[in-house]
GROMACS .gro file of C-alpha atoms in nm:
model
  347
    1MET     CA    1  13.630   4.724   6.433
    2SER     CA    2  13.537   4.829   6.114
    3GLU     CA    3  13.180   4.957   6.192
    4ALA     CA    4  13.133   5.271   6.325
    5LEU     CA    5  13.025   5.312   6.707
    6THR     CA    6  12.735   5.542   6.793
    7ALA     CA    7  12.824   5.797   7.060
    8GLY     CA    8  12.654   6.068   7.321
    9VAL     CA    9  12.763   6.326   7.513
   10VAL     CA   10  12.559   6.434   7.856
   11GLY     CA   11  12.668   6.776   7.899
   12GLY     CA   12  12.868   6.877   7.618
   13SER     CA   13  12.801   7.251   7.638
   14GLY     CA   14  13.113   7.258   7.939
   15PHE     CA   15  13.484   7.241   7.900
   16THR     CA   16  13.463   6.953   7.913
   17GLY     CA   17  13.229   6.833   7.696
   18GLY     CA   18  13.344   7.039   7.406
   19GLU     CA   19  13.687   6.843   7.497
   20LEU     CA   20  13.510   6.502   7.456
   21LEU     CA   21  13.335   6.579   7.120
   22ARG     CA   22  13.677   6.693   7.013
   23LEU     CA   23  13.843   6.367   7.046
   24LEU     CA   24  13.559   6.217   6.897
   25ASP     CA   25  13.533   6.434   6.578
   26GLY     CA   26  13.890   6.265   6.518
   27HIS     CA   27  13.823   5.969   6.644
   28PRO     CA   28  13.800   5.652   6.395
   29ASN     CA   29  13.569   5.423   6.520
   30PHE     CA   30  13.331   5.667   6.695
   31GLU     CA   31  13.060   5.862   6.527
   32ILE     CA   32  12.879   6.148   6.763
   33ALA     CA   33  12.512   6.055   6.750
   34GLN     CA   34  12.424   6.337   7.025
   35ALA     CA   35  12.540   6.616   7.233
   36THR     CA   36  12.312   6.754   7.559
   37SER     CA   37  12.264   7.113   7.710
   38ARG     CA   38  11.958   7.217   7.881
   39SER     CA   39  12.173   7.586   7.856
   40TYR     CA   40  12.227   7.547   7.456
   41GLU     CA   41  11.899   7.293   7.375
   42ARG     CA   42  11.916   7.325   6.961
   43LYS     CA   43  12.179   7.597   6.968
   44THR     CA   44  12.451   7.439   6.721
   45VAL     CA   45  12.791   7.325   6.882
   46GLY     CA   46  12.935   7.572   6.741
   47HIS     CA   47  12.800   7.774   6.895
   48VAL     CA   48  12.955   7.725   7.191
   49HIS     CA   49  13.270   7.540   7.087
   50PRO     CA   50  13.408   7.779   6.815
   51ASN     CA   51  13.695   7.496   6.736
   52LEU     CA   52  13.394   7.261   6.647
   53ARG     CA   53  13.194   7.479   6.372
   54HIS     CA   54  13.245   7.269   6.151
   55LEU     CA   55  13.036   6.987   6.338
   56ASP     CA   56  12.650   6.934   6.204
   57LEU     CA   57  12.521   6.889   6.522
   58ARG     CA   58  12.245   7.096   6.801
   59PHE     CA   59  12.206   7.029   7.110
   60THR     CA   60  11.956   6.809   7.228
   61SER     CA   61  11.798   6.845   7.540
   62PRO     CA   62  11.932   6.531   7.822
   63GLU     CA   63  11.606   6.408   7.857
   64ASP     CA   64  11.607   6.259   7.517
   65LEU     CA   65  11.871   6.058   7.506
   66GLU     CA   66  11.932   5.830   7.239
   67SER     CA   67  12.035   5.520   7.164
   68VAL     CA   68  12.382   5.435   7.151
   69ASP     CA   69  12.726   5.237   7.206
   70VAL     CA   70  12.889   5.444   7.406
   71LEU     CA   71  12.760   5.768   7.657
   72PHE     CA   72  12.963   6.023   7.784
   73THR     CA   73  12.895   6.177   8.065
   74ALA     CA   74  13.020   6.516   8.120
   75THR     CA   75  12.803   6.662   8.432
   76PRO     CA   76  12.836   6.817   8.745
   77HIS     CA   77  12.889   6.614   9.054
   78GLY     CA   78  12.539   6.493   9.190
   79VAL     CA   79  12.363   6.444   8.846
   80SER     CA   80  12.494   6.151   8.739
   81MET     CA   81  12.399   5.926   9.010
   82GLU     CA   82  12.062   6.078   8.985
   83HIS     CA   83  12.023   5.962   8.645
   84ILE     CA   84  12.229   5.648   8.620
   85ASP     CA   85  11.936   5.414   8.534
   86ALA     CA   86  11.830   5.650   8.233
   87PHE     CA   87  12.193   5.639   8.121
   88GLN     CA   88  12.272   5.250   8.150
   89ASP     CA   89  11.917   5.203   7.952
   90ALA     CA   90  12.036   5.506   7.669
   91ALA     CA   91  12.344   5.261   7.595
   92ASP     CA   92  12.604   4.938   7.644
   93THR     CA   93  12.913   5.163   7.853
   94VAL     CA   94  12.898   5.465   7.994
   95VAL     CA   95  13.183   5.641   8.095
   96ASP     CA   96  13.141   5.914   8.352
   97LEU     CA   97  13.363   6.214   8.347
   98SER     CA   98  13.221   6.361   8.734
   99ALA     CA   99  13.331   6.241   9.074
  100ASP     CA  100  12.978   6.013   9.127
  101PHE     CA  101  13.140   5.659   9.052
  102ARG     CA  102  13.513   5.708   9.150
  103LEU     CA  103  13.504   5.603   9.498
  104SER     CA  104  13.411   5.238   9.547
  105GLU     CA  105  13.253   5.237   9.931
  106GLU     CA  106  12.939   5.499  10.068
  107ALA     CA  107  13.110   5.534  10.365
  108GLN     CA  108  13.382   5.811  10.130
  109TYR     CA  109  13.075   5.980   9.987
  110ASP     CA  110  12.947   6.064  10.392
  111GLU     CA  111  13.321   6.175  10.422
  112TRP     CA  112  13.377   6.337  10.138
  113TYR     CA  113  13.143   6.427   9.905
  114ASP     CA  114  12.772   6.518  10.061
  115GLY     CA  115  12.663   6.091  10.045
  116HIS     CA  116  12.557   5.826   9.748
  117ILE     CA  117  12.202   5.833   9.626
  118CYS     CA  118  12.257   5.479   9.484
  119PRO     CA  119  12.598   5.295   9.637
  120GLU     CA  120  12.479   4.994   9.474
  121TYR     CA  121  12.635   5.125   9.151
  122LEU     CA  122  13.007   5.164   9.339
  123ASP     CA  123  13.132   4.836   9.329
  124LYS     CA  124  13.008   4.811   8.950
  125SER     CA  125  13.225   5.069   8.861
  126GLU     CA  126  13.552   5.050   8.721
  127TYR     CA  127  13.830   5.379   8.758
  128ALA     CA  128  13.906   5.509   8.400
  129LEU     CA  129  14.306   5.531   8.491
  130PRO     CA  130  14.431   5.254   8.258
  131GLU     CA  131  14.786   5.312   8.371
  132LEU     CA  132  14.669   5.182   8.727
  133ASN     CA  133  14.362   5.020   8.672
  134ARG     CA  134  14.390   4.823   8.253
  135GLU     CA  135  14.317   4.490   8.323
  136ASN     CA  136  13.991   4.594   8.459
  137LEU     CA  137  13.892   4.780   8.182
  138PRO     CA  138  13.806   4.539   7.934
  139GLY     CA  139  13.431   4.494   7.885
  140ALA     CA  140  13.279   4.727   8.169
  141ASP     CA  141  12.979   4.876   8.118
  142LEU     CA  142  13.056   5.181   8.375
  143ILE     CA  143  13.333   5.372   8.429
  144ALA     CA  144  13.436   5.659   8.609
  145ALA     CA  145  13.689   5.906   8.523
  146GLY     CA  146  13.966   6.024   8.796
  147GLY     CA  147  13.950   6.362   8.917
  148CYS     CA  148  14.239   6.570   8.731
  149ASN     CA  149  14.467   6.623   9.074
  150ALA     CA  150  14.460   6.266   9.153
  151THR     CA  151  14.614   6.136   8.856
  152ALA     CA  152  14.847   6.406   8.862
  153THR     CA  153  14.928   6.287   9.161
  154ILE     CA  154  14.877   5.911   9.132
  155LEU     CA  155  15.080   5.864   8.769
  156GLY     CA  156  15.386   6.028   9.000
  157LEU     CA  157  15.396   5.834   9.267
  158LYS     CA  158  15.272   5.501   9.143
  159PRO     CA  159  15.605   5.381   9.052
  160LEU     CA  160  15.730   5.439   9.376
  161PHE     CA  161  15.452   5.176   9.501
  162ASP     CA  162  15.531   4.918   9.210
  163ALA     CA  163  15.899   4.939   9.311
  164ASP     CA  164  15.854   4.884   9.646
  165ILE     CA  165  16.057   5.232   9.716
  166LEU     CA  166  15.749   5.363   9.880
  167SER     CA  167  15.466   5.132  10.176
  168GLY     CA  168  15.221   5.370  10.177
  169ASP     CA  169  15.350   5.404  10.620
  170GLU     CA  170  15.603   5.740  10.497
  171GLN     CA  171  15.486   6.112  10.538
  172VAL     CA  172  15.388   6.241  10.161
  173VAL     CA  173  15.318   6.626  10.086
  174VAL     CA  174  15.162   6.690   9.773
  175ASP     CA  175  15.117   7.059   9.648
  176VAL     CA  176  14.910   7.052   9.332
  177LYS     CA  177  14.863   7.363   9.089
  178VAL     CA  178  14.625   7.377   8.882
  179GLY     CA  179  14.480   7.574   8.535
  180SER     CA  180  14.117   7.763   8.519
  181SER     CA  181  13.963   7.545   8.306
  182GLU     CA  182  13.951   7.269   8.612
  183GLY     CA  183  13.622   7.491   8.708
  184GLY     CA  184  13.461   7.515   8.412
  185ALA     CA  185  13.316   7.653   8.215
  186GLY     CA  186  13.039   7.794   8.490
  187ALA     CA  187  13.090   8.201   8.533
  188SER     CA  188  13.217   8.335   8.900
  189LYS     CA  189  13.360   8.564   9.100
  190ALA     CA  190  13.704   8.427   9.152
  191SER     CA  191  13.699   8.306   8.797
  192SER     CA  192  13.669   8.650   8.618
  193HIS     CA  193  14.000   8.786   8.411
  194ALA     CA  194  14.098   9.099   8.679
  195GLU     CA  195  14.052   8.853   8.959
  196ARG     CA  196  14.244   8.490   8.836
  197SER     CA  197  14.495   8.660   8.593
  198GLY     CA  198  14.861   8.641   8.768
  199ILE     CA  199  14.761   8.453   9.095
  200VAL     CA  200  14.914   8.163   9.275
  201ARG     CA  201  14.642   8.166   9.496
  202PRO     CA  202  14.597   7.871   9.692
  203TYR     CA  203  14.237   7.733   9.745
  204ALA     CA  204  14.198   7.398   9.820
  205PRO     CA  205  14.493   7.420  10.152
  206THR     CA  206  14.357   7.098  10.318
  207GLY     CA  207  14.091   6.859  10.255
  208HIS     CA  208  14.072   6.844   9.937
  209ARG     CA  209  13.794   6.565   9.751
  210HIS     CA  210  14.060   6.417   9.545
  211GLU     CA  211  14.270   6.306   9.927
  212ALA     CA  212  13.995   6.013   9.833
  213GLU     CA  213  14.108   5.901   9.522
  214ILE     CA  214  14.418   5.882   9.637
  215GLU     CA  215  14.390   5.738   9.951
  216GLU     CA  216  14.198   5.488   9.781
  217TYR     CA  217  14.444   5.345   9.466
  218LEU     CA  218  14.812   5.415   9.624
  219GLY     CA  219  14.701   5.320   9.998
  220VAL     CA  220  14.879   5.647  10.149
  221SER     CA  221  14.786   5.887  10.342
  222VAL     CA  222  14.852   6.214  10.144
  223SER     CA  223  14.897   6.655  10.313
  224PHE     CA  224  14.760   6.754  10.011
  225THR     CA  225  14.754   7.128   9.893
  226VAL     CA  226  14.659   7.306   9.574
  227HIS     CA  227  14.635   7.626   9.397
  228ALA     CA  228  14.529   7.819   9.133
  229VAL     CA  229  14.784   7.982   8.833
  230ASP     CA  230  14.756   8.182   8.607
  231MET     CA  231  14.747   7.911   8.300
  232VAL     CA  232  14.424   7.810   8.132
  233ARG     CA  233  14.517   7.371   8.070
  234GLY     CA  234  14.723   7.199   8.347
  235ALA     CA  235  14.794   7.037   8.663
  236ALA     CA  236  15.141   7.023   8.812
  237ALA     CA  237  15.179   6.793   9.120
  238THR     CA  238  15.520   6.794   9.305
  239CYS     CA  239  15.499   6.562   9.604
  240HIS     CA  240  15.779   6.559   9.857
  241VAL     CA  241  15.845   6.202   9.958
  242PHE     CA  242  16.058   6.091  10.262
  243PRO     CA  243  16.099   5.711  10.240
  244ASP     CA  244  16.228   5.479  10.506
  245GLY     CA  245  16.545   5.392  10.368
  246PRO     CA  246  16.791   5.525  10.075
  247VAL     CA  247  16.723   5.542   9.727
  248SER     CA  248  16.961   5.607   9.432
  249LYS     CA  249  16.878   5.797   9.105
  250GLY     CA  250  16.896   5.407   8.925
  251ASP     CA  251  16.655   5.284   9.199
  252MET     CA  252  16.420   5.615   9.050
  253TRP     CA  253  16.455   5.518   8.673
  254LYS     CA  254  16.429   5.177   8.739
  255ALA     CA  255  16.139   5.232   8.908
  256TYR     CA  256  15.961   5.488   8.651
  257ARG     CA  257  16.072   5.237   8.356
  258GLY     CA  258  15.954   5.007   8.480
  259SER     CA  259  15.560   5.148   8.528
  260TYR     CA  260  15.568   5.322   8.199
  261GLY     CA  261  15.831   5.152   8.017
  262ASP     CA  262  15.546   5.021   7.789
  263GLU     CA  263  15.263   5.296   7.803
  264PRO     CA  264  15.197   5.489   7.534
  265PHE     CA  265  15.117   5.795   7.726
  266MET     CA  266  15.381   5.848   7.963
  267ARG     CA  267  15.673   6.034   7.934
  268THR     CA  268  15.962   6.038   8.240
  269VAL     CA  269  16.172   6.352   8.264
  270ALA     CA  270  16.408   6.412   8.488
  271GLY     CA  271  16.705   6.672   8.506
  272GLY     CA  272  16.759   6.626   8.147
  273GLY     CA  273  16.909   6.943   7.930
  274GLY     CA  274  16.754   7.216   7.746
  275VAL     CA  275  16.467   7.425   7.954
  276TYR     CA  276  16.268   7.183   7.982
  277ARG     CA  277  16.427   6.973   8.253
  278TYR     CA  278  16.110   6.847   8.393
  279PRO     CA  279  15.749   6.751   8.368
  280GLU     CA  280  15.581   7.047   8.200
  281PRO     CA  281  15.191   7.126   8.141
  282LYS     CA  282  15.301   7.343   7.895
  283SER     CA  283  15.456   7.012   7.724
  284VAL     CA  284  15.143   6.823   7.713
  285ALA     CA  285  14.883   7.084   7.658
  286GLY     CA  286  14.617   6.952   7.454
  287THR     CA  287  14.741   6.612   7.433
  288ASN     CA  288  14.663   6.260   7.628
  289PHE     CA  289  15.091   6.276   7.702
  290GLY     CA  290  15.170   6.255   8.105
  291GLU     CA  291  15.504   6.385   8.172
  292VAL     CA  292  15.697   6.269   8.539
  293GLY     CA  293  16.002   6.277   8.701
  294PHE     CA  294  16.182   6.303   9.027
  295GLU     CA  295  16.497   6.455   9.171
  296ILE     CA  296  16.681   6.295   9.497
  297ASP     CA  297  16.765   6.513   9.802
  298PRO     CA  298  16.988   6.324   9.998
  299ALA     CA  299  17.078   6.572  10.293
  300ASN     CA  300  16.708   6.561  10.363
  301ARG     CA  301  16.616   6.254  10.294
  302ARG     CA  302  16.412   6.367  10.100
  303LEU     CA  303  16.221   6.243   9.680
  304VAL     CA  304  16.085   6.496   9.518
  305VAL     CA  305  15.826   6.366   9.248
  306PHE     CA  306  15.695   6.581   8.931
  307SER     CA  307  15.435   6.486   8.729
  308ALA     CA  308  15.231   6.774   8.481
  309ILE     CA  309  14.945   6.657   8.286
  310ASP     CA  310  14.655   6.898   8.085
  311ASN     CA  311  14.385   6.842   8.324
  312MET     CA  312  14.144   6.847   8.034
  313MET     CA  313  14.257   6.538   7.852
  314LYS     CA  314  14.459   6.319   8.084
  315GLY     CA  315  14.285   6.446   8.368
  316SER     CA  316  13.921   6.398   8.216
  317ALA     CA  317  13.850   6.348   7.829
  318GLY     CA  318  14.127   6.194   7.687
  319GLN     CA  319  14.187   5.931   8.009
  320ALA     CA  320  13.816   5.915   7.930
  321VAL     CA  321  13.842   5.855   7.547
  322HIS     CA  322  14.144   5.587   7.629
  323ALA     CA  323  13.996   5.425   7.863
  324ALA     CA  324  13.682   5.341   7.648
  325ASN     CA  325  13.885   5.210   7.337
  326ILE     CA  326  14.022   4.959   7.607
  327ALA     CA  327  13.679   4.847   7.730
  328LEU     CA  328  13.572   4.833   7.373
  329ASP     CA  329  13.869   4.649   7.273
  330LEU     CA  330  13.969   4.917   7.053
  331GLU     CA  331  14.384   5.031   6.955
  332GLU     CA  332  14.386   5.176   7.297
  333THR     CA  333  14.583   5.490   7.142
  334ALA     CA  334  14.346   5.591   6.863
  335GLY     CA  335  14.166   5.899   6.858
  336LEU     CA  336  14.413   5.994   7.115
  337ASP     CA  337  14.797   5.990   6.906
  338PHE     CA  338  14.849   6.329   6.861
  339THR     CA  339  15.158   6.583   6.970
  340GLY     CA  340  15.124   6.921   7.114
  341PHE     CA  341  15.275   7.245   6.996
  342HIS     CA  342  15.599   7.489   7.077
  343PRO     CA  343  15.591   7.682   7.209
  344ILE     CA  344  15.232   7.771   7.287
  345GLY     CA  345  15.136   8.093   7.495
  346SER     CA  346  14.913   7.980   7.855
  347PRO     CA  347  14.802   7.628   7.764
   0.00000   0.00000   0.00000
């Protein structure tokens, strides 16, 4: 497609909104038409995102949406469901990065969130993660990006279901480590540097909302714990799986190659040489790549599955752009086919 498509970003002043603007700025098929922010209305985008100072663009009010081809909405939970009619009036395709349309049933929102005010949209939405839902994305007009912790977990475990190593009845224990950017740009006591620096803090020992996505899209209940750790970008999931029968390394390699061998943004890293022998957030920081890997513990009849993503890229903005590319019949890697840095400090 040679003609540029117009794109808008609602909530453009947040961390994820800034990441969307960065990706759209470098995208060969998109032209940024609008970025909204209540707090920074009339301020330049570069005032908030210093890496985007070259953009001749100012934040506008979210009440004054321009008509665009694609609208990316990077809003807190609950906002998009209140304004979805206005969003769809403004754009042919809406890609929402909140939790508002990730789940398919109203009862799930009653259980995991605070209910849903427009459940009629839930069965119209498509989950954005292409490695899971690629076949349903072409032509979709409402797309919901997955949660970063759920994304990391799903990517790690999905090949075991694809290969029938897991059926969904097994015990699965998941421990996720996440960076500070997951908490968003809003300040809090817990996110201040003095409190956040140097920590390995369990902040969701049980009952994390992303369990709902994992259960829906993989069909397995997980024992799920999330730790906040001293990094800026990244989500790393370690999954402890106890299958019913013996599983060999050959079985595992076959499963991961079968699921991800043709995927442009997935890499399998499982016990090779060098320093980075398993998935590591630093290896994918700033990129749309996801890394997955595994190790076998035969003495305990356990599989240990690792996965790592950049929470703001593969876990949010990158996933959203990737899904939009597929929905609009663009080259799926457009605007995303760049590598990360090495060495790099805290991602």
